[in-house]
Short mmCIF file of C-alpha atoms in Angstrom, two decimals:
data_model
loop_
_atom_site.label_atom_id
_atom_site.label_comp_id
_atom_site.label_asym_id
_atom_site.label_seq_id
_atom_site.Cartn_x
_atom_site.Cartn_y
_atom_site.Cartn_z
CA UNK A 1 134.02 -85.77 154.56
CA UNK A 2 132.48 -84.72 151.27
CA UNK A 3 134.43 -82.77 148.69
CA UNK A 4 132.88 -79.68 147.14
CA UNK A 5 133.84 -76.31 145.75
CA UNK A 6 132.66 -74.68 148.97
CA UNK A 7 134.89 -76.98 150.97
CA UNK A 8 137.94 -76.05 148.86
CA UNK A 9 137.27 -72.34 149.46
CA UNK A 10 136.79 -72.90 153.20
CA UNK A 11 140.05 -74.85 153.45
CA UNK A 12 141.88 -72.23 151.41
CA UNK A 13 140.80 -69.55 153.88
CA UNK A 14 141.79 -71.61 156.93
CA UNK A 15 145.26 -72.75 155.90
CA UNK A 16 144.25 -76.20 154.56
CA UNK A 17 144.32 -77.61 158.11
CA UNK A 18 141.04 -79.54 157.76
CA UNK A 19 142.11 -82.17 155.21
CA UNK A 20 142.41 -85.64 156.71
CA UNK A 21 143.76 -88.97 155.38
CA UNK A 22 141.04 -90.34 153.12
CA UNK A 23 141.24 -93.97 154.15
CA UNK A 24 142.12 -95.89 157.29
CA UNK A 25 145.11 -98.20 157.63
CA UNK A 26 143.49 -101.13 159.49
CA UNK A 27 144.98 -104.32 160.90
CA UNK A 28 143.62 -107.44 159.16
CA UNK A 29 140.80 -109.23 161.00
CA UNK A 30 140.82 -113.01 161.36
CA UNK A 31 138.01 -113.51 158.86
CA UNK A 32 135.95 -111.72 156.22
CA UNK A 33 133.01 -112.58 153.99
CA UNK A 34 134.86 -111.31 150.92
CA UNK A 35 138.56 -110.94 150.21
CA UNK A 36 139.77 -109.13 147.10
CA UNK A 37 143.40 -109.86 146.29
CA UNK A 38 144.99 -106.87 144.61
CA UNK A 39 144.63 -103.21 145.60
CA UNK A 40 144.86 -101.81 142.09
CA UNK A 41 142.19 -100.14 140.02
CA UNK A 42 140.12 -103.25 139.39
CA UNK A 43 140.41 -104.60 142.94
CA UNK A 44 139.48 -101.27 144.52
CA UNK A 45 136.62 -100.75 142.07
CA UNK A 46 135.36 -104.25 142.92
CA UNK A 47 135.45 -103.46 146.64
CA UNK A 48 133.70 -100.15 145.98
CA UNK A 49 130.78 -101.62 144.03
CA UNK A 50 130.55 -104.66 146.31
CA UNK A 51 130.07 -102.38 149.34
CA UNK A 52 128.19 -99.44 147.77
CA UNK A 53 126.05 -101.00 145.05
CA UNK A 54 125.60 -104.59 146.22
CA UNK A 55 125.46 -103.62 149.93
CA UNK A 56 127.82 -106.33 151.11
CA UNK A 57 129.89 -106.00 154.29
CA UNK A 58 132.94 -107.62 155.90
CA UNK A 59 135.14 -107.01 152.86
CA UNK A 60 138.92 -106.73 152.73
CA UNK A 61 141.30 -105.75 149.93
CA UNK A 62 144.76 -107.32 150.34
CA UNK A 63 147.57 -105.47 148.58
CA UNK A 64 151.19 -106.62 148.44
CA UNK A 65 152.59 -103.10 148.10
CA UNK A 66 150.70 -99.81 148.34
CA UNK A 67 147.29 -99.04 146.86
CA UNK A 68 147.43 -98.33 143.14
CA UNK A 69 151.09 -99.33 142.81
CA UNK A 70 150.63 -101.39 139.64
CA UNK A 71 149.15 -100.72 136.24
CA UNK A 72 146.48 -98.26 137.41
CA UNK A 73 149.31 -95.73 137.76
CA UNK A 74 151.32 -96.85 134.72
CA UNK A 75 148.89 -96.60 131.81
CA UNK A 76 148.38 -93.79 129.29
CA UNK A 77 145.03 -92.84 130.92
CA UNK A 78 142.84 -93.38 127.84
CA UNK A 79 139.17 -94.25 128.25
CA UNK A 80 137.10 -95.35 125.24
CA UNK A 81 134.54 -97.88 124.06
CA UNK A 82 135.49 -98.44 120.42
CA UNK A 83 135.51 -102.23 120.23
CA UNK A 84 134.04 -104.41 117.50
CA UNK A 85 132.93 -107.79 118.82
CA UNK A 86 129.59 -108.43 120.52
CA UNK A 87 131.31 -110.04 123.53
CA UNK A 88 133.33 -106.85 124.12
CA UNK A 89 131.55 -103.71 122.93
CA UNK A 90 128.54 -103.72 125.31
CA UNK A 91 130.91 -104.24 128.24
CA UNK A 92 133.18 -101.34 127.30
CA UNK A 93 130.19 -99.10 126.57
CA UNK A 94 128.86 -99.97 130.04
CA UNK A 95 132.26 -98.91 131.36
CA UNK A 96 132.09 -95.65 129.37
CA UNK A 97 128.71 -94.85 130.93
CA UNK A 98 130.13 -95.51 134.41
CA UNK A 99 133.06 -93.17 133.61
CA UNK A 100 130.64 -90.43 132.61
CA UNK A 101 129.07 -90.41 136.06
CA UNK A 102 132.06 -91.59 138.08
CA UNK A 103 132.99 -88.37 139.87
CA UNK A 104 129.41 -87.68 140.99
CA UNK A 105 129.15 -91.33 142.02
CA UNK A 106 132.18 -91.45 144.31
CA UNK A 107 132.57 -87.72 145.06
CA UNK A 108 136.21 -87.52 144.00
CA UNK A 109 137.89 -85.61 141.20
CA UNK A 110 139.13 -88.24 138.74
CA UNK A 111 139.57 -85.57 136.05
CA UNK A 112 137.46 -87.52 133.55
CA UNK A 113 137.81 -85.55 130.34
CA UNK A 114 135.76 -86.56 127.29
CA UNK A 115 138.12 -85.01 124.80
CA UNK A 116 137.54 -87.60 122.07
CA UNK A 117 139.67 -90.33 120.51
CA UNK A 118 140.53 -90.30 116.83
CA UNK A 119 141.72 -93.56 115.20
CA UNK A 120 143.41 -92.56 111.96
CA UNK A 121 142.96 -94.61 108.80
CA UNK A 122 145.39 -94.82 105.92
CA UNK A 123 143.93 -97.24 103.36
CA UNK A 124 140.59 -97.99 101.74
CA UNK A 125 140.48 -101.38 103.46
CA UNK A 126 141.00 -99.68 106.80
CA UNK A 127 138.13 -97.28 106.06
CA UNK A 128 135.85 -100.29 105.48
CA UNK A 129 137.03 -101.89 108.72
CA UNK A 130 136.48 -98.67 110.70
CA UNK A 131 133.06 -98.13 109.15
CA UNK A 132 132.13 -101.61 110.31
CA UNK A 133 133.58 -100.97 113.76
CA UNK A 134 131.74 -97.66 114.03
CA UNK A 135 128.47 -99.36 113.13
CA UNK A 136 129.11 -102.05 115.76
CA UNK A 137 129.72 -99.31 118.32
CA UNK A 138 126.51 -97.48 117.43
CA UNK A 139 124.54 -100.75 117.62
CA UNK A 140 125.82 -101.20 121.19
CA UNK A 141 124.71 -97.67 122.15
CA UNK A 142 128.10 -95.96 121.81
CA UNK A 143 128.88 -93.02 119.55
CA UNK A 144 131.07 -93.08 116.44
CA UNK A 145 131.75 -90.77 113.50
CA UNK A 146 133.70 -91.55 110.37
CA UNK A 147 135.75 -88.53 109.28
CA UNK A 148 137.21 -87.90 105.83
CA UNK A 149 140.60 -86.29 105.37
CA UNK A 150 139.18 -82.76 105.58
CA UNK A 151 137.45 -83.64 108.82
CA UNK A 152 140.74 -84.81 110.33
CA UNK A 153 142.57 -81.79 108.90
CA UNK A 154 140.13 -79.45 110.62
CA UNK A 155 140.97 -81.06 113.98
CA UNK A 156 144.72 -81.57 113.65
CA UNK A 157 146.15 -79.58 110.70
CA UNK A 158 149.74 -80.35 111.67
CA UNK A 159 149.54 -84.15 111.18
CA UNK A 160 151.63 -85.61 108.37
CA UNK A 161 148.81 -86.13 105.86
CA UNK A 162 151.04 -86.66 102.83
CA UNK A 163 153.31 -89.36 104.22
CA UNK A 164 154.37 -91.24 101.05
CA UNK A 165 153.82 -94.67 102.58
CA UNK A 166 150.90 -94.04 104.96
CA UNK A 167 148.89 -90.97 103.92
CA UNK A 168 146.12 -90.04 106.36
CA UNK A 169 142.79 -90.55 104.60
CA UNK A 170 140.40 -90.06 107.49
CA UNK A 171 139.61 -91.42 110.92
CA UNK A 172 137.08 -92.97 113.25
CA UNK A 173 136.16 -90.51 115.99
CA UNK A 174 134.53 -91.32 119.30
CA UNK A 175 133.76 -87.96 120.92
CA UNK A 176 132.72 -89.45 124.29
CA UNK A 177 136.10 -91.12 124.74
CA UNK A 178 138.95 -89.29 126.43
CA UNK A 179 141.26 -89.50 129.41
CA UNK A 180 141.07 -89.68 133.20
CA UNK A 181 143.52 -89.04 136.01
CA UNK A 182 144.55 -92.66 136.62
CA UNK A 183 145.78 -92.31 140.22
CA UNK A 184 142.67 -90.31 141.07
CA UNK A 185 140.54 -93.23 139.91
CA UNK A 186 142.29 -95.60 142.32
CA UNK A 187 142.10 -93.10 145.18
CA UNK A 188 138.44 -92.32 144.55
CA UNK A 189 137.47 -95.99 144.61
CA UNK A 190 139.67 -96.63 147.65
CA UNK A 191 138.10 -93.76 149.57
CA UNK A 192 134.58 -94.78 148.57
CA UNK A 193 135.19 -98.37 149.68
CA UNK A 194 136.82 -97.30 152.94
CA UNK A 195 133.86 -95.04 153.78
CA UNK A 196 131.64 -98.15 153.60
CA UNK A 197 133.89 -100.03 156.00
CA UNK A 198 136.01 -102.02 153.56
CA UNK A 199 139.40 -102.82 155.12
CA UNK A 200 142.16 -101.78 152.68
CA UNK A 201 145.16 -103.75 153.92
CA UNK A 202 148.46 -102.70 152.40
CA UNK A 203 151.84 -104.45 152.63
CA UNK A 204 149.97 -107.75 152.92
CA UNK A 205 151.15 -110.32 150.37
CA UNK A 206 149.07 -113.43 149.76
CA UNK A 207 151.41 -116.42 150.01
CA UNK A 208 148.95 -119.29 149.62
CA UNK A 209 145.35 -120.45 149.55
CA UNK A 210 143.70 -122.80 152.03
CA UNK A 211 141.44 -124.99 149.88
CA UNK A 212 139.60 -127.97 151.37
CA UNK A 213 137.72 -130.45 149.16
CA UNK A 214 137.70 -127.98 146.30
CA UNK A 215 136.26 -125.19 148.44
CA UNK A 216 137.96 -121.92 149.39
CA UNK A 217 138.51 -121.48 153.13
CA UNK A 218 140.91 -118.55 153.29
CA UNK A 219 144.28 -117.13 152.36
CA UNK A 220 147.73 -117.31 153.91
CA UNK A 221 149.38 -113.92 153.93
CA UNK A 222 152.59 -112.25 155.07
CA UNK A 223 150.47 -110.92 157.96
CA UNK A 224 148.94 -114.25 158.95
CA UNK A 225 146.03 -116.46 157.95
CA UNK A 226 142.74 -114.74 157.01
CA UNK A 227 139.59 -116.82 156.56
CA UNK A 228 137.07 -116.06 153.81
CA UNK A 229 134.60 -118.14 151.84
CA UNK A 230 134.71 -115.89 148.79
CA UNK A 231 138.06 -114.75 147.40
CA UNK A 232 138.36 -112.62 144.26
CA UNK A 233 141.70 -112.38 142.46
CA UNK A 234 142.33 -109.10 140.61
CA UNK A 235 146.09 -109.00 140.24
CA UNK A 236 146.65 -108.35 136.53
CA UNK A 237 150.26 -108.95 135.62
CA UNK A 238 150.71 -111.49 138.42
CA UNK A 239 147.68 -113.68 137.69
CA UNK A 240 149.81 -116.65 136.68
CA UNK A 241 151.79 -116.50 139.92
CA UNK A 242 148.78 -116.11 142.22
CA UNK A 243 146.63 -118.74 140.51
CA UNK A 244 149.55 -121.20 140.55
CA UNK A 245 149.15 -121.16 144.34
CA UNK A 246 145.66 -122.60 143.73
CA UNK A 247 147.14 -125.20 141.42
CA UNK A 248 145.86 -123.68 138.18
CA UNK A 249 147.64 -122.88 134.94
CA UNK A 250 146.25 -119.84 133.18
CA UNK A 251 145.62 -118.94 129.51
CA UNK A 252 147.86 -115.92 130.13
CA UNK A 253 151.44 -114.75 129.60
CA UNK A 254 152.90 -111.74 131.43
CA UNK A 255 154.45 -109.14 129.12
CA UNK A 256 155.95 -105.68 129.63
CA UNK A 257 154.35 -102.61 128.04
CA UNK A 258 156.25 -99.33 128.08
CA UNK A 259 154.75 -95.85 128.25
CA UNK A 260 156.32 -92.46 127.73
CA UNK A 261 155.90 -88.82 128.63
CA UNK A 262 157.67 -85.87 127.04
CA UNK A 263 158.71 -82.60 128.62
CA UNK A 264 155.89 -80.09 129.07
CA UNK A 265 154.86 -78.38 125.81
CA UNK A 266 152.37 -75.70 124.80
CA UNK A 267 148.82 -77.06 124.28
CA UNK A 268 148.90 -78.91 120.96
CA UNK A 269 146.77 -82.08 121.15
CA UNK A 270 143.36 -81.58 122.71
CA UNK A 271 142.18 -85.16 122.21
CA UNK A 272 143.63 -88.65 121.85
CA UNK A 273 145.10 -89.67 118.49
CA UNK A 274 146.06 -93.17 117.38
CA UNK A 275 148.18 -93.94 114.33
CA UNK A 276 146.54 -96.56 112.14
CA UNK A 277 149.62 -97.74 110.26
CA UNK A 278 151.79 -98.54 113.25
CA UNK A 279 151.06 -98.87 116.93
CA UNK A 280 151.24 -95.38 118.43
CA UNK A 281 148.76 -93.45 120.57
CA UNK A 282 149.20 -90.01 122.07
CA UNK A 283 147.43 -87.45 124.19
CA UNK A 284 148.60 -84.37 126.06
CA UNK A 285 148.38 -84.13 129.83
CA UNK A 286 147.09 -81.03 131.58
CA UNK A 287 150.71 -80.29 132.57
CA UNK A 288 151.63 -80.24 128.88
CA UNK A 289 153.55 -83.51 128.56
CA UNK A 290 152.80 -85.69 125.57
CA UNK A 291 151.71 -89.06 126.99
CA UNK A 292 152.21 -91.84 124.47
CA UNK A 293 152.85 -95.51 123.94
CA UNK A 294 152.91 -98.34 121.45
CA UNK A 295 153.37 -102.10 121.38
CA UNK A 296 154.37 -104.45 124.16
CA UNK A 297 158.02 -105.57 124.08
CA UNK A 298 156.86 -109.03 123.03
CA UNK A 299 158.61 -111.47 125.37
CA UNK A 300 157.55 -112.82 128.77
CA UNK A 301 158.54 -110.33 131.45
CA UNK A 302 157.87 -109.37 135.06
CA UNK A 303 160.48 -106.59 135.02
CA UNK A 304 158.31 -103.40 134.85
CA UNK A 305 160.90 -102.00 132.44
CA UNK A 306 161.52 -102.71 128.78
CA UNK A 307 164.20 -102.49 126.12
CA UNK A 308 165.47 -99.72 123.83
CA UNK A 309 164.30 -101.33 120.59
CA UNK A 310 160.64 -100.74 121.44
CA UNK A 311 161.37 -97.17 122.51
CA UNK A 312 162.87 -96.59 119.06
CA UNK A 313 159.90 -98.28 117.38
CA UNK A 314 157.38 -96.14 119.26
CA UNK A 315 159.37 -92.97 118.51
CA UNK A 316 159.37 -93.88 114.81
CA UNK A 317 155.59 -94.25 114.88
CA UNK A 318 155.33 -90.81 116.46
CA UNK A 319 157.67 -89.28 113.88
CA UNK A 320 155.67 -90.75 111.00
CA UNK A 321 152.45 -89.33 112.39
CA UNK A 322 153.59 -85.94 113.66
CA UNK A 323 157.14 -85.02 112.65
CA UNK A 324 157.10 -82.06 115.06
CA UNK A 325 157.41 -84.56 117.93
CA UNK A 326 161.06 -84.98 116.95
CA UNK A 327 161.90 -81.72 118.70
CA UNK A 328 160.40 -82.85 122.01
CA UNK A 329 162.56 -84.58 124.60
CA UNK A 330 161.45 -87.61 126.58
CA UNK A 331 161.00 -86.96 130.26
CA UNK A 332 160.25 -90.45 131.51
CA UNK A 333 159.84 -94.01 130.27
CA UNK A 334 158.36 -96.76 132.41
CA UNK A 335 156.87 -100.22 132.13
CA UNK A 336 153.97 -102.20 133.50
CA UNK A 337 153.26 -105.92 133.46
CA UNK A 338 150.31 -106.95 131.32
CA UNK A 339 148.16 -110.06 131.62
CA UNK A 340 148.27 -111.02 127.93
CA UNK A 341 145.48 -113.55 127.39
CA UNK A 342 145.22 -116.03 124.56
CA UNK A 343 142.57 -114.08 122.64
CA UNK A 344 143.30 -110.52 123.76
CA UNK A 345 140.14 -110.35 125.88
CA UNK A 346 139.68 -110.51 129.66
CA UNK A 347 138.31 -113.11 132.07
CA UNK A 348 135.71 -112.39 134.77
CA UNK A 349 134.52 -115.76 136.00
CA UNK A 350 134.29 -118.38 138.67
CA UNK A 351 137.04 -121.00 138.80
CA UNK A 352 137.01 -124.77 139.38
CA UNK A 353 137.63 -123.99 143.08
CA UNK A 354 134.32 -123.14 144.76
CA UNK A 355 134.60 -119.65 146.27
CA UNK A 356 137.60 -118.58 144.18
CA UNK A 357 136.80 -115.96 141.53
CA UNK A 358 139.04 -114.57 138.81
CA UNK A 359 139.34 -111.15 137.19
CA UNK A 360 142.29 -111.25 134.78
CA UNK A 361 143.62 -111.14 131.24
CA UNK A 362 143.17 -107.41 130.59
CA UNK A 363 146.10 -107.32 128.16
CA UNK A 364 146.98 -103.64 127.76
CA UNK A 365 143.38 -102.40 127.85
CA UNK A 366 142.57 -102.64 131.52
CA UNK A 367 142.41 -98.97 132.51
CA UNK A 368 139.36 -98.00 130.46
CA UNK A 369 137.63 -101.11 131.79
CA UNK A 370 138.22 -100.28 135.46
CA UNK A 371 134.64 -99.22 136.40
CA UNK A 372 132.85 -102.00 134.50
CA UNK A 373 135.41 -104.59 135.57
CA UNK A 374 134.85 -103.68 139.21
CA UNK A 375 131.09 -103.59 138.77
CA UNK A 376 130.90 -106.91 136.92
CA UNK A 377 133.31 -108.64 139.32
CA UNK A 378 131.34 -107.35 142.32
CA UNK A 379 128.15 -108.61 140.62
CA UNK A 380 129.73 -112.03 140.21
CA UNK A 381 131.01 -112.16 143.80
CA UNK A 382 127.71 -110.95 145.26
CA UNK A 383 125.25 -112.96 143.16
CA UNK A 384 127.31 -115.85 141.73
CA UNK A 385 125.95 -114.91 138.30
CA UNK A 386 127.82 -112.94 135.63
CA UNK A 387 126.87 -109.35 134.87
CA UNK A 388 124.90 -109.17 131.61
CA UNK A 389 127.72 -107.34 129.79
CA UNK A 390 130.43 -109.75 130.99
CA UNK A 391 128.85 -113.10 130.14
CA UNK A 392 131.34 -113.83 127.39
CA UNK A 393 134.39 -113.41 129.65
CA UNK A 394 134.48 -117.03 130.72
CA UNK A 395 137.57 -118.88 131.82
CA UNK A 396 136.56 -121.99 129.87
CA UNK A 397 135.94 -120.20 126.55
CA UNK A 398 139.30 -121.36 125.17
CA UNK A 399 138.48 -124.99 125.86
CA UNK A 400 135.00 -124.55 124.37
CA UNK A 401 136.26 -122.83 121.22
CA UNK A 402 134.61 -119.47 121.96
CA UNK A 403 137.49 -116.96 122.01
CA UNK A 404 136.84 -113.20 121.70
CA UNK A 405 139.68 -112.27 119.38
CA UNK A 406 139.35 -108.61 118.28
CA UNK A 407 142.50 -108.75 116.16
CA UNK A 408 142.08 -112.28 114.85
CA UNK A 409 145.58 -113.27 115.92
CA UNK A 410 144.90 -116.68 117.46
CA UNK A 411 146.41 -118.05 120.65
CA UNK A 412 149.60 -115.96 120.48
CA UNK A 413 149.56 -113.52 123.42
CA UNK A 414 152.34 -111.22 122.20
CA UNK A 415 150.41 -110.39 119.02
CA UNK A 416 147.21 -109.14 120.68
CA UNK B 1 169.02 -107.83 125.03
CA UNK B 2 171.83 -109.77 123.36
CA UNK B 3 171.23 -113.44 122.66
CA UNK B 4 174.31 -115.69 122.62
CA UNK B 5 173.60 -117.61 119.41
CA UNK B 6 175.49 -120.95 119.58
CA UNK B 7 176.76 -120.54 115.99
CA UNK B 8 176.86 -116.78 115.42
CA UNK B 9 177.82 -115.37 118.82
CA UNK B 10 176.07 -112.43 120.48
CA UNK B 11 173.14 -111.20 118.37
CA UNK B 12 170.68 -108.38 119.08
CA UNK B 13 167.28 -109.72 120.22
CA UNK B 14 165.75 -107.43 117.57
CA UNK B 15 166.88 -109.91 114.90
CA UNK B 16 164.62 -112.55 116.46
CA UNK B 17 160.90 -113.25 116.60
CA UNK B 18 159.56 -114.49 119.93
CA UNK B 19 157.20 -117.44 120.10
CA UNK B 20 156.88 -118.44 123.76
CA UNK B 21 157.50 -121.21 126.27
CA UNK B 22 159.87 -123.94 125.01
CA UNK B 23 157.33 -126.53 126.16
CA UNK B 24 155.69 -125.82 122.78
CA UNK B 25 158.33 -128.20 121.37
CA UNK B 26 156.46 -131.07 123.01
CA UNK B 27 153.45 -131.23 120.72
CA UNK B 28 150.80 -133.73 121.88
CA UNK B 29 149.90 -136.76 119.79
CA UNK B 30 146.70 -135.86 117.91
CA UNK B 31 145.74 -139.53 117.62
CA UNK B 32 146.09 -140.36 121.31
CA UNK B 33 143.28 -140.81 123.80
CA UNK B 34 142.28 -137.41 125.27
CA UNK B 35 143.95 -135.47 122.44
CA UNK B 36 141.39 -132.63 122.58
CA UNK B 37 142.16 -131.88 126.23
CA UNK B 38 145.89 -132.24 125.63
CA UNK B 39 145.76 -129.79 122.73
CA UNK B 40 143.67 -127.32 124.75
CA UNK B 41 146.41 -127.29 127.40
CA UNK B 42 149.17 -127.21 124.77
CA UNK B 43 147.72 -124.28 122.85
CA UNK B 44 146.24 -122.18 125.65
CA UNK B 45 147.75 -122.80 129.08
CA UNK B 46 151.13 -121.48 130.22
CA UNK B 47 153.28 -121.78 133.35
CA UNK B 48 154.26 -118.10 132.91
CA UNK B 49 156.95 -118.18 135.64
CA UNK B 50 158.52 -115.14 137.30
CA UNK B 51 162.16 -116.18 137.11
CA UNK B 52 163.99 -118.64 134.86
CA UNK B 53 162.05 -119.30 131.65
CA UNK B 54 163.04 -121.49 128.71
CA UNK B 55 161.58 -120.00 125.54
CA UNK B 56 161.63 -120.23 121.75
CA UNK B 57 163.20 -117.45 119.66
CA UNK B 58 163.36 -117.60 115.83
CA UNK B 59 166.38 -115.94 114.20
CA UNK B 60 164.25 -114.45 111.44
CA UNK B 61 166.68 -111.69 110.43
CA UNK B 62 169.62 -114.04 110.66
CA UNK B 63 170.26 -117.71 109.95
CA UNK B 64 166.57 -118.65 110.45
CA UNK B 65 167.33 -121.13 113.18
CA UNK B 66 165.06 -121.75 116.18
CA UNK B 67 166.78 -121.27 119.53
CA UNK B 68 165.82 -122.31 123.04
CA UNK B 69 166.88 -119.33 125.13
CA UNK B 70 167.04 -119.56 128.92
CA UNK B 71 166.22 -116.15 130.35
CA UNK B 72 165.19 -114.64 133.66
CA UNK B 73 161.81 -112.92 133.21
CA UNK B 74 162.35 -110.74 136.29
CA UNK B 75 165.76 -109.32 135.36
CA UNK B 76 165.88 -110.00 131.58
CA UNK B 77 169.27 -111.69 132.16
CA UNK B 78 169.96 -114.28 129.45
CA UNK B 79 171.47 -117.42 130.91
CA UNK B 80 172.08 -119.41 127.75
CA UNK B 81 170.93 -120.37 124.26
CA UNK B 82 170.93 -123.63 122.35
CA UNK B 83 169.73 -124.74 118.96
CA UNK B 84 166.17 -126.00 119.29
CA UNK B 85 166.96 -128.96 117.03
CA UNK B 86 169.53 -130.14 119.56
CA UNK B 87 167.00 -129.81 122.37
CA UNK B 88 164.22 -131.53 120.50
CA UNK B 89 166.31 -134.02 118.54
CA UNK B 90 165.69 -134.30 114.80
CA UNK B 91 164.20 -131.44 112.78
CA UNK B 92 162.52 -128.87 114.99
#
């Protein structure tokens, strides 16, 4: 079933009786060629590109809960490619290009909205850093504009420009960045994979690996043993737990990141704004709620909920940037578990176990990476070679002294 | 979260800075055979358990002592706290 405007009109005139479930709910088979562990955004995107682009078959996605029950539905929906380092920027720009054509590609409304992201700057040093970042983006084929204070004022006149401590002096604008409907992304990839015969198996927890002589044979699950020679792990947040079953310790700590949405307000913010003096980012959903977030809580956690101190810290960032936010009431606060890696950058690589592949370490930047992560991981699974934009995301880069540390924080996961 | 400081009683976790797994107290010997591999594991690899976790907290806004806090990473329940110097022995 293809979606189209005509189809919507036809269904509207016939009582919406023609809509069907958009994926099957199959029983697991005894063996597959490819198993993806994790039915979140990255796992589903991997299955989608593996079946649609790389034309592979006999693929299963194993999901402990329901599809899209993790961070794909918990983020603040921002998509962007405004990174600095050569190991990162081409990858995220590749992702941005996939976003731009995503809905046509998988025929599903993911509400991709290129409404622009504005990173505010508050000091001369920060202007230099953003000019450098903007140049790095342009070199990698992305777009970037450096705005002065008047340029920012023309976009958002109600920001607190004259804050005594952190006056707003300008900003780095990426117009092609924006937001997407995060659940829609998971559903679109799930539907596209299912249409190509991928088995999306929910309520199926992986409980162990069967590894013989260093080679992957299959996985033990809560619904029985399933054989597969190639197993891809895409379980951000739980990477440490899953890889421990294969006897590996990871360069990753799990941390909780909170996100927030206010009550519905009149249209105020038509893009994404980030505060450059604290950690605060905000956009406005189509329903009117301000969607915003800040730092991770900072301690190891698997709780999917955080503490009050960070809520206060994020609210203070918002108040410093846009004092009007003080009149808005919070509607919901939630948390997701982040794979915080040792350099703040992800891993898409083979592992010491032949046939076991890893997609992990997305820190709190995994959503924008979803299309490229899936594409690059599918490329790796299908060809055993890394995608050209993901070559730097090696598991052994820490041992070899080749970290990709955007913030220059060193091996301290809670600072990335 | 309130951390039961062994000297000061219950203190707000906001007064502390978090470092990570208490295994960081066991620094490898840089002169030993295989020190490079040992330091790679020490600096970069973590057990990252879901459940009971022993971890280092620094009382930066307080008496500037290092604590080893035992905490459940699934529930955030704090099960105990001890002075790191008593765990490590000597100056930690």
